C-alpha atoms as an extended CHARMM CRD file, in Angstrom:
* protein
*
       110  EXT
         1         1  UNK       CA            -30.3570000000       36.9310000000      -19.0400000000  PROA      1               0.0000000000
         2         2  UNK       CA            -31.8820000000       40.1880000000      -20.0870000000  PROA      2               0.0000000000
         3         3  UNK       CA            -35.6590000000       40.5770000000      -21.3350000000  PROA      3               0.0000000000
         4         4  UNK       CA            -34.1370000000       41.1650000000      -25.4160000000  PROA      4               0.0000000000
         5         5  UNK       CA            -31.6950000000       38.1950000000      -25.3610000000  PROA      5               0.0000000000
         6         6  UNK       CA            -35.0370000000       35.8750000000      -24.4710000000  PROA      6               0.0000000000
         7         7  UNK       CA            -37.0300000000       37.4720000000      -27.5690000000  PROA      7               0.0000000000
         8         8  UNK       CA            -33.6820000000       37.0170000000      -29.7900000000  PROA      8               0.0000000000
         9         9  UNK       CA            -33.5690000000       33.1310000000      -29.0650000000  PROA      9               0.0000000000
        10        10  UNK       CA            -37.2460000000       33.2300000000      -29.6060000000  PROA      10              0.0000000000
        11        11  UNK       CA            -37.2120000000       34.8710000000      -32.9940000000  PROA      11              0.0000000000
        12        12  UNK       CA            -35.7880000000       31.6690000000      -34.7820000000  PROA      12              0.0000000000
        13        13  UNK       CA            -38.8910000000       29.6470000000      -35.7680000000  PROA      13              0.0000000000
        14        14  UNK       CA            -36.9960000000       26.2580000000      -34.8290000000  PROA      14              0.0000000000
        15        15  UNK       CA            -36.3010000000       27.7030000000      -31.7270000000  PROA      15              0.0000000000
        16        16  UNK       CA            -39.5610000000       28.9430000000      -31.0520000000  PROA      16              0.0000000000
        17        17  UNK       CA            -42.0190000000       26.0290000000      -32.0030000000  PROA      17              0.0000000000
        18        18  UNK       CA            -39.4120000000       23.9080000000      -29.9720000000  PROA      18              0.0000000000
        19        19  UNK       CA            -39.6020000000       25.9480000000      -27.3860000000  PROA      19              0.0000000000
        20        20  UNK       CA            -43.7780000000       26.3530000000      -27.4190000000  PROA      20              0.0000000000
        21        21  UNK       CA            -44.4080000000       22.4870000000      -27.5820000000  PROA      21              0.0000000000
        22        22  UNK       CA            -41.8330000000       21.9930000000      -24.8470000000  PROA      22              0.0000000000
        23        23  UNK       CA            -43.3690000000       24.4720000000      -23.0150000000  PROA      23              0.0000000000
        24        24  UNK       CA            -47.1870000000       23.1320000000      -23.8030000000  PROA      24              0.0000000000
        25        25  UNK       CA            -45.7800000000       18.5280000000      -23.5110000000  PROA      25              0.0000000000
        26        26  UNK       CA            -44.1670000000       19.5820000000      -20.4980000000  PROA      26              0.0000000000
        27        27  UNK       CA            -40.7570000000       17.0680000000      -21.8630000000  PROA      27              0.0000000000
        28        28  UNK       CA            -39.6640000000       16.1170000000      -24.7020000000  PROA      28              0.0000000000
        29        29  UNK       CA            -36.7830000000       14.2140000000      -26.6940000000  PROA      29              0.0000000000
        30        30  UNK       CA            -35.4110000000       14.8130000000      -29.7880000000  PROA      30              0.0000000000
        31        31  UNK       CA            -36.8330000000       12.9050000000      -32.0740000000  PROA      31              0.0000000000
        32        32  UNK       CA            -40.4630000000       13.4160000000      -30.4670000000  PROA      32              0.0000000000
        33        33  UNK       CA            -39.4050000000       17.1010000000      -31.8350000000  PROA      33              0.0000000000
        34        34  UNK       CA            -37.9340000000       15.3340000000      -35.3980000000  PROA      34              0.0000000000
        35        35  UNK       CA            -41.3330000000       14.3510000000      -36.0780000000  PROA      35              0.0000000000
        36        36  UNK       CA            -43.2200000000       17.1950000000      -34.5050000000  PROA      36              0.0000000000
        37        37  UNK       CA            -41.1810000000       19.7260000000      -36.8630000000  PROA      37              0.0000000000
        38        38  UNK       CA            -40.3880000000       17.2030000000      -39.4760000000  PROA      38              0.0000000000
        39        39  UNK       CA            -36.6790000000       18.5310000000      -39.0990000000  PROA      39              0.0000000000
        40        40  UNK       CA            -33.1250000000       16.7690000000      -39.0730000000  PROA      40              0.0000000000
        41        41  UNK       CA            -32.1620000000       15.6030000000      -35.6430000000  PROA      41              0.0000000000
        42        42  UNK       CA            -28.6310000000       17.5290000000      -35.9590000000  PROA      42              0.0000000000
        43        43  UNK       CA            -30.7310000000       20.7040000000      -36.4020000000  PROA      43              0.0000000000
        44        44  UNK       CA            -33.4760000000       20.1380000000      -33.5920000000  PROA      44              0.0000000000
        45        45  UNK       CA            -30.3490000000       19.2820000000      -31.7020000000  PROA      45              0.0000000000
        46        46  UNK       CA            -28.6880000000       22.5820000000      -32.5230000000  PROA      46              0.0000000000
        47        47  UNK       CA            -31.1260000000       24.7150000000      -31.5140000000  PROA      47              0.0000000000
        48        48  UNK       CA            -31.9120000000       22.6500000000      -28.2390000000  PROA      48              0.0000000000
        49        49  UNK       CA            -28.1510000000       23.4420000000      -27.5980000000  PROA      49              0.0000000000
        50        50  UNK       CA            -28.5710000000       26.3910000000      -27.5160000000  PROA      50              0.0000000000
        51        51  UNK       CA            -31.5750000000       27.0090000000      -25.7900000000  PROA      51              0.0000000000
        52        52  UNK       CA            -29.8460000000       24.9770000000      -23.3220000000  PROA      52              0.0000000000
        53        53  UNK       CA            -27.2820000000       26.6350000000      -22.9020000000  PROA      53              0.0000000000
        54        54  UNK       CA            -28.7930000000       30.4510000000      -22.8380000000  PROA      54              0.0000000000
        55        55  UNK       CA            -30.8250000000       28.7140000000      -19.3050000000  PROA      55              0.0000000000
        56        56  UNK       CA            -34.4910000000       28.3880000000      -21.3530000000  PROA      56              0.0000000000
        57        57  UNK       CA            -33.8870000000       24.7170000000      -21.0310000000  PROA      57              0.0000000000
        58        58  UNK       CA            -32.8310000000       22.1500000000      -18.5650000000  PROA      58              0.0000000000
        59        59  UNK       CA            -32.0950000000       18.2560000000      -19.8360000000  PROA      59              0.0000000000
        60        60  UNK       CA            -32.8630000000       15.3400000000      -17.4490000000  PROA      60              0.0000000000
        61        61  UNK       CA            -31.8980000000       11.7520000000      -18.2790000000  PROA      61              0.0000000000
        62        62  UNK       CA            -34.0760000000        8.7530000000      -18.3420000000  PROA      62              0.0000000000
        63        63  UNK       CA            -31.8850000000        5.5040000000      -19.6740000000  PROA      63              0.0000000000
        64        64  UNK       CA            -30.4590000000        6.4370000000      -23.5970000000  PROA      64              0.0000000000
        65        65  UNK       CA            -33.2080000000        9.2510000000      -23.6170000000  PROA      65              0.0000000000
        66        66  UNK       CA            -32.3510000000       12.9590000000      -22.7140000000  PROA      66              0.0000000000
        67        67  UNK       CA            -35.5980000000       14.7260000000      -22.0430000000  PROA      67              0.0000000000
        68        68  UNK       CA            -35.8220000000       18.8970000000      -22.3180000000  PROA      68              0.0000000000
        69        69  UNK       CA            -37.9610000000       20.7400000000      -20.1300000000  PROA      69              0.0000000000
        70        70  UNK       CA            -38.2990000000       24.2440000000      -19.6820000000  PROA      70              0.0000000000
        71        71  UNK       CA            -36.0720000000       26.0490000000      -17.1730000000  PROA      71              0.0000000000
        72        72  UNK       CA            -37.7130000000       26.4220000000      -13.5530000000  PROA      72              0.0000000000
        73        73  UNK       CA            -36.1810000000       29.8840000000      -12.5820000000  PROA      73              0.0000000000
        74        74  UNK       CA            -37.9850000000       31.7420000000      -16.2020000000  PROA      74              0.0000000000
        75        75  UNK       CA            -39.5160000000       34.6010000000      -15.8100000000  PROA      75              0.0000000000
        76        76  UNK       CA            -42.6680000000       34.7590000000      -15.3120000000  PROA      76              0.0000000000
        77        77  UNK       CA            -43.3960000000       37.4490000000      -18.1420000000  PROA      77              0.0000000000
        78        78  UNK       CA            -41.4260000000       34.9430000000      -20.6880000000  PROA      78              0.0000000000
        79        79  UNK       CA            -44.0390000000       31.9040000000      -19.8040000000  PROA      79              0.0000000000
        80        80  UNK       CA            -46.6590000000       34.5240000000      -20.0000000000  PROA      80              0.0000000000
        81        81  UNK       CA            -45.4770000000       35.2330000000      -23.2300000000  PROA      81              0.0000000000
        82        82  UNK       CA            -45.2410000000       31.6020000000      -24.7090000000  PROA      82              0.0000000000
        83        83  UNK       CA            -48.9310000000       30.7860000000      -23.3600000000  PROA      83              0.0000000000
        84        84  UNK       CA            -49.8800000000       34.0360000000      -25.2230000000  PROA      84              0.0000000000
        85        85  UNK       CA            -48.4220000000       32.6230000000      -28.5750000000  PROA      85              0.0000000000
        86        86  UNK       CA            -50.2270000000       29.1340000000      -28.7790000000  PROA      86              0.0000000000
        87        87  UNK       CA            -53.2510000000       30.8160000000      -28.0630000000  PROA      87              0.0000000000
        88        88  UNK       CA            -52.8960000000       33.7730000000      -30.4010000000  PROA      88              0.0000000000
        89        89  UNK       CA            -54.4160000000       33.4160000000      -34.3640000000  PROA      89              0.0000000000
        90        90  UNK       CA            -50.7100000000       34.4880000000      -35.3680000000  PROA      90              0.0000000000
        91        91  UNK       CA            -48.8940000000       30.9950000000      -34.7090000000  PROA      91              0.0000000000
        92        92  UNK       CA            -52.0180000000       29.0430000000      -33.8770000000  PROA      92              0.0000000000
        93        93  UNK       CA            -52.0770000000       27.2730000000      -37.4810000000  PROA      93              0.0000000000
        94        94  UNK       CA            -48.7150000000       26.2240000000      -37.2320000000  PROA      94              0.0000000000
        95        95  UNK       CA            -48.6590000000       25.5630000000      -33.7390000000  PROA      95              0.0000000000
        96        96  UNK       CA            -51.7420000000       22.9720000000      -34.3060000000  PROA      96              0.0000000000
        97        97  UNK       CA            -50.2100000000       21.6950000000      -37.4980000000  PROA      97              0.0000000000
        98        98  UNK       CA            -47.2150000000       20.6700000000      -35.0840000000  PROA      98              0.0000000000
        99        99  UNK       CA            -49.2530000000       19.0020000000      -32.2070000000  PROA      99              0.0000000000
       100       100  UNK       CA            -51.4890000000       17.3460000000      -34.7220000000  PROA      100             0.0000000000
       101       101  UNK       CA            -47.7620000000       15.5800000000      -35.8630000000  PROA      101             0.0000000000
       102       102  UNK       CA            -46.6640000000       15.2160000000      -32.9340000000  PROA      102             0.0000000000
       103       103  UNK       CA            -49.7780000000       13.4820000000      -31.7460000000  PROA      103             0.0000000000
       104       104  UNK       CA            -50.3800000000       11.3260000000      -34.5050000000  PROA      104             0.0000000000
       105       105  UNK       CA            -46.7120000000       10.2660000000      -34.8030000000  PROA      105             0.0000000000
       106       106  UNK       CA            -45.0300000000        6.6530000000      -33.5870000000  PROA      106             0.0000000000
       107       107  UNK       CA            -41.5240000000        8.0090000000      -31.9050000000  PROA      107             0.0000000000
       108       108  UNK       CA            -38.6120000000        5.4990000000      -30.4050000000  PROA      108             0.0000000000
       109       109  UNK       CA            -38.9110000000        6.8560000000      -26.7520000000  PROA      109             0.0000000000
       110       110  UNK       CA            -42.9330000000        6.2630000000      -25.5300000000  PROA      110             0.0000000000
């Protein structure tokens, strides 16, 4: 994939803080992300899709649960560039607003 089609996927903010608390939990479900984003599973869903399917994100399988992870083969620069955002004051309120959800929040697949 070239360098712009990574920044295009990453300029939806669904896609994005998906992708940054993926990228900070390691794995993830859906509806750890539902209550992270406080979004509709078919949307979360959507956008994992997608990210799937552009090679951002690989899906692994543990019983009913399918759990994302980021991609192995990235490129360096592009998980670079996600560490950059959760630390930068730009996203950092939203970011922690997320986590702080995520955190505090009972989901189906612990």
């Amino acid at each position: 994939m070239l360098e712009h089609e990574y920044l295009k996927l990453l300029a939806d903010e669904t896609r994005l803080s998906c992708t940054l608390l993926i990228f900070q939990q390691k794995k993830m479900c859906v509806c750890e992300l539902t209550e992270a984003l406080q979004l509709s599973q078919p949307k979360i869903s959507r956008h994992l899709a997608l990210l799937r399917q552009s090679g951002v994100l690989t899906t692994e399988r543990k019983g009913q649960w399918v759990y994302y992870q980021l991609a192995i083969d990235l490129p360096l620069w592009f998980c670079d560039l996600l560490q950059q955002l959760i630390t930068s004051d730009a996203l950092s309120k939203s970011y922690h607003l997320d986590t702080t959800k995520l955190n505090s929040a009972n989901v189906c697949c612990d």
